[in-house]
mmCIF file of C-alpha atoms in Angstrom:
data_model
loop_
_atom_site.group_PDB
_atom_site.id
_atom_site.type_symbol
_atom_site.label_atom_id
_atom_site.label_comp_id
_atom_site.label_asym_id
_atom_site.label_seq_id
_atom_site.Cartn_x
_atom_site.Cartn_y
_atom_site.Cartn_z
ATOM 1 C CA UNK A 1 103.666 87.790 90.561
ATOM 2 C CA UNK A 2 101.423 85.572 92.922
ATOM 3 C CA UNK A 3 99.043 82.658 92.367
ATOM 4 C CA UNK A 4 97.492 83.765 88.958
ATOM 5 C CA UNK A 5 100.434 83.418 86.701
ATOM 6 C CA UNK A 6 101.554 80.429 88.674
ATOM 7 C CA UNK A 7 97.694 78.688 88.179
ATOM 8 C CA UNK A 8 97.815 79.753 84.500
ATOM 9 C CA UNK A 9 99.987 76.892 83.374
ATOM 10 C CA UNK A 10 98.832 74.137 85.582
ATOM 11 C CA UNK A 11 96.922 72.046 83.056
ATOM 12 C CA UNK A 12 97.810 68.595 81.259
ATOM 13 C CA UNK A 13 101.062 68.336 78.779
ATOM 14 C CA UNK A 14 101.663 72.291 79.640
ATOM 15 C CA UNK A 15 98.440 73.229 78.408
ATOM 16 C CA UNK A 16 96.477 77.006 79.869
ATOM 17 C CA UNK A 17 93.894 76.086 82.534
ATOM 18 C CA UNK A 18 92.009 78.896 84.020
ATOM 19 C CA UNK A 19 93.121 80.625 87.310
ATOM 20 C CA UNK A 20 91.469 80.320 90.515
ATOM 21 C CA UNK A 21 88.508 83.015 90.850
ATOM 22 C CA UNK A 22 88.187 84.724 93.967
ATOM 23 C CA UNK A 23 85.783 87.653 96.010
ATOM 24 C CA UNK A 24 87.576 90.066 97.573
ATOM 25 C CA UNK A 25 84.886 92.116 99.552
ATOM 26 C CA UNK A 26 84.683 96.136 101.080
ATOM 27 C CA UNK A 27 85.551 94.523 104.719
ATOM 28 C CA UNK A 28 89.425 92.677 103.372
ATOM 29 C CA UNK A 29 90.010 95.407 101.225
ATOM 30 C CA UNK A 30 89.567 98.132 103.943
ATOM 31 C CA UNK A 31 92.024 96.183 106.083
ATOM 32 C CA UNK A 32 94.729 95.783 103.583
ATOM 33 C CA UNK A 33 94.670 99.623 102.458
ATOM 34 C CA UNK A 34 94.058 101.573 105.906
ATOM 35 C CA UNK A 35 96.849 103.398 107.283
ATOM 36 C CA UNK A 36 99.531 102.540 104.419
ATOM 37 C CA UNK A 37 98.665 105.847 102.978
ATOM 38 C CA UNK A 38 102.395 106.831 102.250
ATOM 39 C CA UNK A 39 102.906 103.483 100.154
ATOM 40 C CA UNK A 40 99.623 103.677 98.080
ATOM 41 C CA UNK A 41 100.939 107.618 97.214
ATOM 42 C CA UNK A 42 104.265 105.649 96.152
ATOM 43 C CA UNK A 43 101.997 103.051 93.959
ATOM 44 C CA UNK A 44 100.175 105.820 92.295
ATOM 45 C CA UNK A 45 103.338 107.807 91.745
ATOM 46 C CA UNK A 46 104.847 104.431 89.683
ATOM 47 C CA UNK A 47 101.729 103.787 87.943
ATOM 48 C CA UNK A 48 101.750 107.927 86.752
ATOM 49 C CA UNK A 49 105.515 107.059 85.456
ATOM 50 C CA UNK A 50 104.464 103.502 83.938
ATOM 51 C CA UNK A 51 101.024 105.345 82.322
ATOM 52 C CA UNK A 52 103.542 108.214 81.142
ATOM 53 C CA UNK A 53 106.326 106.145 79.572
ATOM 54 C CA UNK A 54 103.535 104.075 77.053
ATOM 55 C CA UNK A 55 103.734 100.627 79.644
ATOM 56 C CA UNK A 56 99.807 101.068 79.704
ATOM 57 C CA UNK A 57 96.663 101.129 77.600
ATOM 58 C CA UNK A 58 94.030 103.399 78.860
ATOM 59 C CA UNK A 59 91.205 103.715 76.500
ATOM 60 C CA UNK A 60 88.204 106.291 77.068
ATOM 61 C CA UNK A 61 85.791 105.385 79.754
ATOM 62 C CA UNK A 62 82.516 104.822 79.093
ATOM 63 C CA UNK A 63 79.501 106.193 80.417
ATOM 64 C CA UNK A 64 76.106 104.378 80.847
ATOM 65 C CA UNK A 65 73.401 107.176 81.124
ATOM 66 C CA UNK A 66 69.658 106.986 81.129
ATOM 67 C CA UNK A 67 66.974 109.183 80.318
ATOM 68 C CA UNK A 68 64.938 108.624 82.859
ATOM 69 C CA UNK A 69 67.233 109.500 85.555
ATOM 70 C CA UNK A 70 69.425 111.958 84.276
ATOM 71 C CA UNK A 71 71.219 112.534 87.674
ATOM 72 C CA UNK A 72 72.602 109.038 87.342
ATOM 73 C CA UNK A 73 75.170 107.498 85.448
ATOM 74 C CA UNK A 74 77.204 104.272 85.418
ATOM 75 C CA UNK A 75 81.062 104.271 83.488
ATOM 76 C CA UNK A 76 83.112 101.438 82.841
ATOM 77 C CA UNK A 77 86.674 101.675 82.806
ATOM 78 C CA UNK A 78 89.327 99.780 81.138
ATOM 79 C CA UNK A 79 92.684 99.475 81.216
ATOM 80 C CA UNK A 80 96.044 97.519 81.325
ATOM 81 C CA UNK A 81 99.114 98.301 82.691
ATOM 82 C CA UNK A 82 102.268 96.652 82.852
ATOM 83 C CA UNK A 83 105.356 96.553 85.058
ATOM 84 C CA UNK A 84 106.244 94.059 87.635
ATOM 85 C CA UNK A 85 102.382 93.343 87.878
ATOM 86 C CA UNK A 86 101.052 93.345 84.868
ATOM 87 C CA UNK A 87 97.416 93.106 84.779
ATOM 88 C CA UNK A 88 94.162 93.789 82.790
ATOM 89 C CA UNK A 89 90.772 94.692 84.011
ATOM 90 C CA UNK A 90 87.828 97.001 84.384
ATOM 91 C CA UNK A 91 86.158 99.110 87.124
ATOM 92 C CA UNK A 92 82.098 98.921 86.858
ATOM 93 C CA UNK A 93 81.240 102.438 88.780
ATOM 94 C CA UNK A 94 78.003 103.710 89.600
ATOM 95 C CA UNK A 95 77.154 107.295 90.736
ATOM 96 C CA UNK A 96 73.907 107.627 91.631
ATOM 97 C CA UNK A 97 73.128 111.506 93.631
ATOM 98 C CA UNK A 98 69.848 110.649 94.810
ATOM 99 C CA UNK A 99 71.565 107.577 97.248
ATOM 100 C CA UNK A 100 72.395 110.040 99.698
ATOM 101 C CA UNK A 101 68.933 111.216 100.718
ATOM 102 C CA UNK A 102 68.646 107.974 101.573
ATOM 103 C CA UNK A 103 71.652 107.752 103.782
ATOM 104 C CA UNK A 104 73.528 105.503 101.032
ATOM 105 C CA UNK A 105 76.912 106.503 99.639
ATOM 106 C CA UNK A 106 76.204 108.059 95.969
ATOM 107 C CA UNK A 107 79.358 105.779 94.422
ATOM 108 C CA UNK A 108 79.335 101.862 94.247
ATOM 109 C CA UNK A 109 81.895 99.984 92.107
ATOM 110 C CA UNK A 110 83.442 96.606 91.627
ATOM 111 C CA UNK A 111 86.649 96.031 89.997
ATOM 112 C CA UNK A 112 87.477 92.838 87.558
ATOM 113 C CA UNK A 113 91.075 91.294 87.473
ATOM 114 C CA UNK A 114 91.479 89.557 84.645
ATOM 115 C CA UNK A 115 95.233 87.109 83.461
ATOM 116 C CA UNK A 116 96.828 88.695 81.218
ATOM 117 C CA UNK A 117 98.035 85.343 79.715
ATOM 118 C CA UNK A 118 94.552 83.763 79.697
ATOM 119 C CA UNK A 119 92.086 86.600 79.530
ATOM 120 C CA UNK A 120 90.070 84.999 82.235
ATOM 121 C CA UNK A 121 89.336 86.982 85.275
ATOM 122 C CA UNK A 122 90.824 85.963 88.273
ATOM 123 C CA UNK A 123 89.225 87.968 90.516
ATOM 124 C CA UNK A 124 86.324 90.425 91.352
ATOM 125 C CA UNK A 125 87.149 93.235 94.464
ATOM 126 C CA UNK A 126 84.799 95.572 95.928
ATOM 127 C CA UNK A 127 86.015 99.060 94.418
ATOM 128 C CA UNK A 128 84.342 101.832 95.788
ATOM 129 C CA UNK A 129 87.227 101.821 98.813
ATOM 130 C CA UNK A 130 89.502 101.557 95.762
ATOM 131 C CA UNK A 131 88.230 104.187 94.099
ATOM 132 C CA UNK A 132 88.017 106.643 96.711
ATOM 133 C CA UNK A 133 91.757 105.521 97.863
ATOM 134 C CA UNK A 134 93.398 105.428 94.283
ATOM 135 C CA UNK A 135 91.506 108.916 93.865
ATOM 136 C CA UNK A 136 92.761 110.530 97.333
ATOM 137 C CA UNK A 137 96.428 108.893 96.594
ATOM 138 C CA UNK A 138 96.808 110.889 93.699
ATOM 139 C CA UNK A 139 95.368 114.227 95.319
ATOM 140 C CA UNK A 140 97.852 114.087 97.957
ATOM 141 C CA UNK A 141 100.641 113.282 95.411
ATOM 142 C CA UNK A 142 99.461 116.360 93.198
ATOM 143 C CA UNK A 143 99.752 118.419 95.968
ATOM 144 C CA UNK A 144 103.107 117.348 97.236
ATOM 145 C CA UNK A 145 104.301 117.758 94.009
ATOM 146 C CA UNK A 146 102.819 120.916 92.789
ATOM 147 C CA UNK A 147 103.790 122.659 96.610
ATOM 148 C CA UNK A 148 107.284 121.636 96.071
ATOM 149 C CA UNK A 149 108.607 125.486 94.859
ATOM 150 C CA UNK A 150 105.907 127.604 96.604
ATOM 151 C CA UNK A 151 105.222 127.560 101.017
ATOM 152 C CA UNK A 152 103.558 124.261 101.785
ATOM 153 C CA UNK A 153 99.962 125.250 101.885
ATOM 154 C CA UNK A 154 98.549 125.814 105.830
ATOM 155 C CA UNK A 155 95.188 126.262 105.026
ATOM 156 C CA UNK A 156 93.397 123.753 103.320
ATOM 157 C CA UNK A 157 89.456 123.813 102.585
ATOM 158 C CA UNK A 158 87.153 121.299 101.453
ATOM 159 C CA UNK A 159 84.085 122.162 98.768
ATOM 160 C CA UNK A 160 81.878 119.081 99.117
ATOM 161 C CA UNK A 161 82.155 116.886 102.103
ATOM 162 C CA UNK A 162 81.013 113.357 101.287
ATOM 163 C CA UNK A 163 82.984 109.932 101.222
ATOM 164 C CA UNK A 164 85.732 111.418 98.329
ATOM 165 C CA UNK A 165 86.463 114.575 100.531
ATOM 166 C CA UNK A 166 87.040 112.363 103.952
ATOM 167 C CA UNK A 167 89.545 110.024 102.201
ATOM 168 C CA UNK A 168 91.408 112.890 100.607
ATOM 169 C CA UNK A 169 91.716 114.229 104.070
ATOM 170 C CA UNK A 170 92.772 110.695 105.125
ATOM 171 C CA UNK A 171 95.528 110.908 102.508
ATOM 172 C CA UNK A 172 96.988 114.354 103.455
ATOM 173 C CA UNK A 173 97.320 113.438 106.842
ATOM 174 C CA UNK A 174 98.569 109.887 106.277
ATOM 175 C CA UNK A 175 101.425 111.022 104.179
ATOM 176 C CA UNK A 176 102.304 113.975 106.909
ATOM 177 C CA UNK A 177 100.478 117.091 105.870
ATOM 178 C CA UNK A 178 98.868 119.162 109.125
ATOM 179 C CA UNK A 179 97.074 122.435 108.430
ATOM 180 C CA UNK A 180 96.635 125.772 110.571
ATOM 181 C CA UNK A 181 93.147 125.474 109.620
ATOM 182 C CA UNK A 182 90.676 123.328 108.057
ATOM 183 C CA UNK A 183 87.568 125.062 105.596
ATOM 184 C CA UNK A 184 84.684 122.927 104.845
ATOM 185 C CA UNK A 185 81.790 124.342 102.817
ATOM 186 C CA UNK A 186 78.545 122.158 101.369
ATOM 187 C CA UNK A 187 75.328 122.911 99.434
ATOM 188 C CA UNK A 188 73.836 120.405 102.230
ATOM 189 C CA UNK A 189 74.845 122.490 105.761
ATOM 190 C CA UNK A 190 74.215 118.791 107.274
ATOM 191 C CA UNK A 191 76.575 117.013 105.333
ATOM 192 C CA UNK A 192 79.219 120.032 106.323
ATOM 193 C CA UNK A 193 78.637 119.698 110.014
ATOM 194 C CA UNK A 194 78.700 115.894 109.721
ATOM 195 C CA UNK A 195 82.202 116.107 108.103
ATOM 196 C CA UNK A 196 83.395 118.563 110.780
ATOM 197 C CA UNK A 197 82.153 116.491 113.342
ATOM 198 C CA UNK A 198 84.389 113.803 111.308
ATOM 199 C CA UNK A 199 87.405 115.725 111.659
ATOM 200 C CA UNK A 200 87.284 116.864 114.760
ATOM 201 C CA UNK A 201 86.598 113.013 116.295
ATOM 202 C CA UNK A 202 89.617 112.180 114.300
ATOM 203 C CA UNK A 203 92.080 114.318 116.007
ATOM 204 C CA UNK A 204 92.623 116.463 112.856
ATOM 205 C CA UNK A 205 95.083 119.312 113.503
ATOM 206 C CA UNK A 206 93.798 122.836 112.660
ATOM 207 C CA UNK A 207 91.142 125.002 113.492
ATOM 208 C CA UNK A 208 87.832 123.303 111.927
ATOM 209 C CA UNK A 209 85.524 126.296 110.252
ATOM 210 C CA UNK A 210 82.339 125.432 108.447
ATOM 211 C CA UNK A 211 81.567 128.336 105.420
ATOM 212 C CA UNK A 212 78.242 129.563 104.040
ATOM 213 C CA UNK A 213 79.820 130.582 101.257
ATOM 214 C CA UNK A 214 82.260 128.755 98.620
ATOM 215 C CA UNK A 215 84.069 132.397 97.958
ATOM 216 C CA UNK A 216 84.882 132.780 101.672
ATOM 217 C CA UNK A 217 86.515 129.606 102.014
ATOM 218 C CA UNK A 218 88.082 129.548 98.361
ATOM 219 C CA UNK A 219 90.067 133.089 99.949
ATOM 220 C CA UNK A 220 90.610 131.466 103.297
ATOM 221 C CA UNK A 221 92.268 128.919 101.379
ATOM 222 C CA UNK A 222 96.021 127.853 99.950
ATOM 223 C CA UNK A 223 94.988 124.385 99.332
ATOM 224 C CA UNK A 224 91.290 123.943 97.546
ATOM 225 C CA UNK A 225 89.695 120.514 97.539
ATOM 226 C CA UNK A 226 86.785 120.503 94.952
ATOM 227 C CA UNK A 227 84.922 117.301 95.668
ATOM 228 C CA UNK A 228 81.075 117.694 95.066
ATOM 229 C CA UNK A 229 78.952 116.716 91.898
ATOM 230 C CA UNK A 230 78.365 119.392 90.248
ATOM 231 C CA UNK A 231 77.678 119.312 86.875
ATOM 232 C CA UNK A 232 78.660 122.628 85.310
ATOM 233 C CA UNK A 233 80.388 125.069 86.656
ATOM 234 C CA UNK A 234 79.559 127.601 90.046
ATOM 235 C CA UNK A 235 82.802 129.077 90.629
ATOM 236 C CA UNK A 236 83.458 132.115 87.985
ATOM 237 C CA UNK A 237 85.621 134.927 89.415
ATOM 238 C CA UNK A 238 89.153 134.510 88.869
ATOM 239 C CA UNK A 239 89.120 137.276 92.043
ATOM 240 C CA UNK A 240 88.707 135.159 94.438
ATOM 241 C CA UNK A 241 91.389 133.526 93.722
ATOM 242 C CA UNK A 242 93.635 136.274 93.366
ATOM 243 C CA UNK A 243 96.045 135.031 95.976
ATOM 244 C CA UNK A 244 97.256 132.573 94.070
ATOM 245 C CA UNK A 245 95.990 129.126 96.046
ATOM 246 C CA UNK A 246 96.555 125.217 94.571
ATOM 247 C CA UNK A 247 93.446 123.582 93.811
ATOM 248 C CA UNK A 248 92.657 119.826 93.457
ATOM 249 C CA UNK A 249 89.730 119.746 91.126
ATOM 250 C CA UNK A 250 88.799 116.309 91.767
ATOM 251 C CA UNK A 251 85.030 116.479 90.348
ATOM 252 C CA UNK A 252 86.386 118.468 87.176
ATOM 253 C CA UNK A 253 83.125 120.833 86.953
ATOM 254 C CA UNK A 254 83.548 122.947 89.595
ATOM 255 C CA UNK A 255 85.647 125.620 87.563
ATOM 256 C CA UNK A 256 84.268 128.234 85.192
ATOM 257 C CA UNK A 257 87.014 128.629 81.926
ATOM 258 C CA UNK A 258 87.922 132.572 83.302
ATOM 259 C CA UNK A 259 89.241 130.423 85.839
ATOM 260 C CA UNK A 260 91.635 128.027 84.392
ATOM 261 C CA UNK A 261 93.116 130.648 81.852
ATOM 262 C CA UNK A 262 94.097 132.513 84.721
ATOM 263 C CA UNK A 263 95.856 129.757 86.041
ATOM 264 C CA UNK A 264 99.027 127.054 85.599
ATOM 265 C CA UNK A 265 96.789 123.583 84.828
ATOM 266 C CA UNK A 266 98.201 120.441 85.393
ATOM 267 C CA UNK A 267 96.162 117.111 83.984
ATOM 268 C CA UNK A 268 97.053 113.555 84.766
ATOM 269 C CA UNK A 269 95.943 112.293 80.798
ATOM 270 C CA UNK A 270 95.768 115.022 78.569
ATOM 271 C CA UNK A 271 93.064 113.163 76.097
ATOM 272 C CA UNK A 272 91.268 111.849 79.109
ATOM 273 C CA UNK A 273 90.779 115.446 80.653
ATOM 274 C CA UNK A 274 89.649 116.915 77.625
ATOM 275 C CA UNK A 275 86.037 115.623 77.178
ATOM 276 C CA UNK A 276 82.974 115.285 78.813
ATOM 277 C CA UNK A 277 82.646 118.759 79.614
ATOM 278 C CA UNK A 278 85.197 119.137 81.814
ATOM 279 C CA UNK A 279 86.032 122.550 83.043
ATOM 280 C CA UNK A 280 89.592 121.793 80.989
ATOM 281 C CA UNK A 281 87.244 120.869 78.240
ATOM 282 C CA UNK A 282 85.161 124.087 78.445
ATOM 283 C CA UNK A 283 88.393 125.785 78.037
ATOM 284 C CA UNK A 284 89.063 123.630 75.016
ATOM 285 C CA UNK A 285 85.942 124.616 73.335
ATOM 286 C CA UNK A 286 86.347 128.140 73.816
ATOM 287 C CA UNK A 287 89.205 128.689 72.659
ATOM 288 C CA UNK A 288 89.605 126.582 69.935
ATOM 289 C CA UNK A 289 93.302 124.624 71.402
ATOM 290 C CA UNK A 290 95.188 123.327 74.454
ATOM 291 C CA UNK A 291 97.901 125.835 75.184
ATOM 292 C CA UNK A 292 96.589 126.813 78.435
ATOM 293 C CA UNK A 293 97.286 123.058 79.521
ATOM 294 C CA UNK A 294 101.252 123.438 81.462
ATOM 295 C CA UNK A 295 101.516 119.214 81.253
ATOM 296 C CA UNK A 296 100.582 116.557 83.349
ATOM 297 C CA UNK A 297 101.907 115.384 86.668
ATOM 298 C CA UNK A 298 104.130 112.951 85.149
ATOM 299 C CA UNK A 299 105.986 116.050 83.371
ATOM 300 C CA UNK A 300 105.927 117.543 86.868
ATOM 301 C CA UNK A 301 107.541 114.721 88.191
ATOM 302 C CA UNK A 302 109.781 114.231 85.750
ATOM 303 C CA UNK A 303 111.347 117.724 86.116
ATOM 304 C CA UNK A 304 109.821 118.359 82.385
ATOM 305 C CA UNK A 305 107.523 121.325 83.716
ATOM 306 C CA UNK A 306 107.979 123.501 86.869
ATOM 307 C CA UNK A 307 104.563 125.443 88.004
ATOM 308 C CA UNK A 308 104.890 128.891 88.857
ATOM 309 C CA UNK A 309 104.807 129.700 92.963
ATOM 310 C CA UNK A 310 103.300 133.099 92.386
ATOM 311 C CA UNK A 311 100.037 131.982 90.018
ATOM 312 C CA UNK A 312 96.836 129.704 90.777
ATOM 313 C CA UNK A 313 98.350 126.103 90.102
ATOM 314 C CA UNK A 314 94.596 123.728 89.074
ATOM 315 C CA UNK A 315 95.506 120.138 89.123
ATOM 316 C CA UNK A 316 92.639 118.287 86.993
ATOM 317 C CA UNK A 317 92.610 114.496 86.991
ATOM 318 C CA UNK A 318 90.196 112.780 85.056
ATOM 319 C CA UNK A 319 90.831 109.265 87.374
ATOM 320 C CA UNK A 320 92.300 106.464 85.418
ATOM 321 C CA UNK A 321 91.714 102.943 85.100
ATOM 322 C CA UNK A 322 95.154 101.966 85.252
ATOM 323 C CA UNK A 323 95.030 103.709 89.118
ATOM 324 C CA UNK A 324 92.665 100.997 89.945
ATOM 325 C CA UNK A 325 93.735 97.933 88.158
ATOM 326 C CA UNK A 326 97.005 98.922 90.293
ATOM 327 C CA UNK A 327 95.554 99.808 94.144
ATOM 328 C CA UNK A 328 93.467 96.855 93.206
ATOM 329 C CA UNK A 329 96.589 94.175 92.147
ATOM 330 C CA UNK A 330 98.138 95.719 95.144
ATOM 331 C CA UNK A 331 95.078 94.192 97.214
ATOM 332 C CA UNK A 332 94.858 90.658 95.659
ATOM 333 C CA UNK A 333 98.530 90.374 96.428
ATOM 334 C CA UNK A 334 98.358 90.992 100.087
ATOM 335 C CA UNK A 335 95.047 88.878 100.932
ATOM 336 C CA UNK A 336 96.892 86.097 98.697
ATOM 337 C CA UNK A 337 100.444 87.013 100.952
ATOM 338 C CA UNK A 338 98.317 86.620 103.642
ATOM 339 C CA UNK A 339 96.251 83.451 102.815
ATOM 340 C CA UNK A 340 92.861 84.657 102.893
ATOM 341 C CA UNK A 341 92.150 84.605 99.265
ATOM 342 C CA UNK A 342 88.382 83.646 98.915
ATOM 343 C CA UNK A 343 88.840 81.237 96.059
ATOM 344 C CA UNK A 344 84.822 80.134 94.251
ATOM 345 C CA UNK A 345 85.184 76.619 93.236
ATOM 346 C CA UNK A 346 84.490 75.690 89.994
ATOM 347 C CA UNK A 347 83.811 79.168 88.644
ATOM 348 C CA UNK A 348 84.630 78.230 85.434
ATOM 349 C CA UNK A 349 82.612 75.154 85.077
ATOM 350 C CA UNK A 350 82.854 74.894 80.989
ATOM 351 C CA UNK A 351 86.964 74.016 80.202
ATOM 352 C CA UNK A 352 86.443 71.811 77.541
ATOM 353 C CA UNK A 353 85.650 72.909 74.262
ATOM 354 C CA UNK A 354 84.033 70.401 72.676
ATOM 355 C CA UNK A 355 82.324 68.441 76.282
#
């Protein structure tokens, strides 16, 4: 562990003094993350086995809403995880649709470090870049991992093309996936041609094809990145996706129920998954229990569940906190490593009870 447990003992006769508080903003963050793809996959991949074994508490997130904008929400996270890092903390994320009209991402977040031996935070990073990497990390490890018995997909297509789409593409081809071809389909034909322009200025490999249609590129497709906002379902018949594809379902509300019961589903947090109207949660509530659910990706992992190569394999993670609390200690530790730690002075100003 770096400067925070080190700090945490540093007052008089071996009493607890606070830990240095630092800023980590989007710019030092980008720098530590980009192009280590393969060993942020790795992280995530620990933190599933960490999360899976009980070495983490990940209660429910919570979500802010407000009745006069109902398209916008903010959630706070929680979490703690343990292991060679331990670390508590929360990630403060906002989601606000209408941003993009404006040219503004719709996601901005911040994520809080706090000592696990003090409580106090020792740190505050700028998460969205977390986010969207912890989030693309574990789509690429899904569909490593869920590819491993069937052909590795060569056609991969992208519903919804905004920031979460480009880094999952990021992540694919950072840990050494290349495609035949290359779908992208989105409600707003701008934000489609923008993100083919993206891929094609990036060198990606594959023929680029922009779709009217979400059923043309769902069947042009053996790997199915659902990244868009929707907030019920829009994709109903199991038909289309009769040839038996792997689909990320990153924004979880993209699937009618038909769907899913037709298919092997894989969760990352079984209890996380299941609420907020999920399309795993739809499932839940019409049928009354959970046995379409195969096990999470730990279990895949782990060798405790094998998904069939000749079905429709839908990987549905909710996003846990203990993701970021571990991209982001993964972050502090390099800019501290590297000794350009932003440190505020005399953050905590009040260290004496009594005056």
């Amino acid at each position: 562990m770096t400067g925070v447990q080190e700090s945490v003992t540093s007052g008089p006769a071996g009493a607890l003094a606070p830990p240095p508080f630092a800023v980590v903003p989007g710019g030092q963050v980008r720098r530590v993350l980009q192009g280590r793809e393969s060993e942020i996959v790795d992280l995530v991949a620990a933190t599933y086995r960490l999360h899976g074994a009980g070495d983490s508490v990940n209660p429910p997130s919570y979500f802010l809403r407000f009745p006069d904008r109902p398209r916008s929400r903010i959630i706070a996270l929680p979490a703690s995880i343990g292991g060679p890092a331990r670390t508590d903390g929360l990630k403060w994320i906002s989601s606000f649709p209408d941003n993009v009209a404006s040219g503004l991402p719709r996601a901005s977040a911040v994520l809080i470090l706090n000592d696990p031996v003090t409580g106090y935070p020792f740190a505050v990073l700028e998460s969205s870049i977390i986010s969207a990497s912890r989030t693309a990390a574990s789509a690429a490890l899904a569909a490593d991992r869920l590819s491993r018995n069937r052909a590795r997909p060569a056609r991969v297509g992208f519903v919804g093309t905004g920031l979460i789409a480009r880094y999952i593409h990021t992540f694919l081809a950072g840990t050494g996936w290349t495609f035949d071809e290359v779908g992208v389909h989105d409600l707003a034909a701008g934000s489609a041609h923008g993100f083919r322009d993206y891929l094609e200025r990036s060198g990606a490999s594959g023929r680029v094809t922009v779709h009217e249609d979400a059923e043309s590129l769902v069947r042009a497709s053996d790997l199915i990145v659902l990244a868009t906002v929707a907030a019920r379902p829009y994709l109903h018949d199991p038909g289309w996706f009769s040839h038996a594809p792997l689909v990320l379902n990153v924004s979880l509300r993209d699937l009618a129920p038909e769907i899913l019961l037709s298919a092997a589903n894989v969760v990352d947090d079984v209890e996380h998954c299941l609420k907020a109207d999920t399309s795993p949660h739809l499932v839940e509530q019409l049928t009354g229990n959970r046995d379409f659910l195969d096990g999470t990706l730990d279990d895949v992992m782990a060798g405790r569940i094998t998904v069939p190569a000749d079905r429709t394999v839908v990987f549905s993670p909710f996003g846990l906190g203990v993701l970021d609390l571990a991209v982001g200690r993964y972050v502090y530790d390099e800019i501290t490593r590297a000794g350009e730690l932003a440190v505020v002075e005399d953050f905590f100003h009040e260290r004496s009870r009594h005056g």
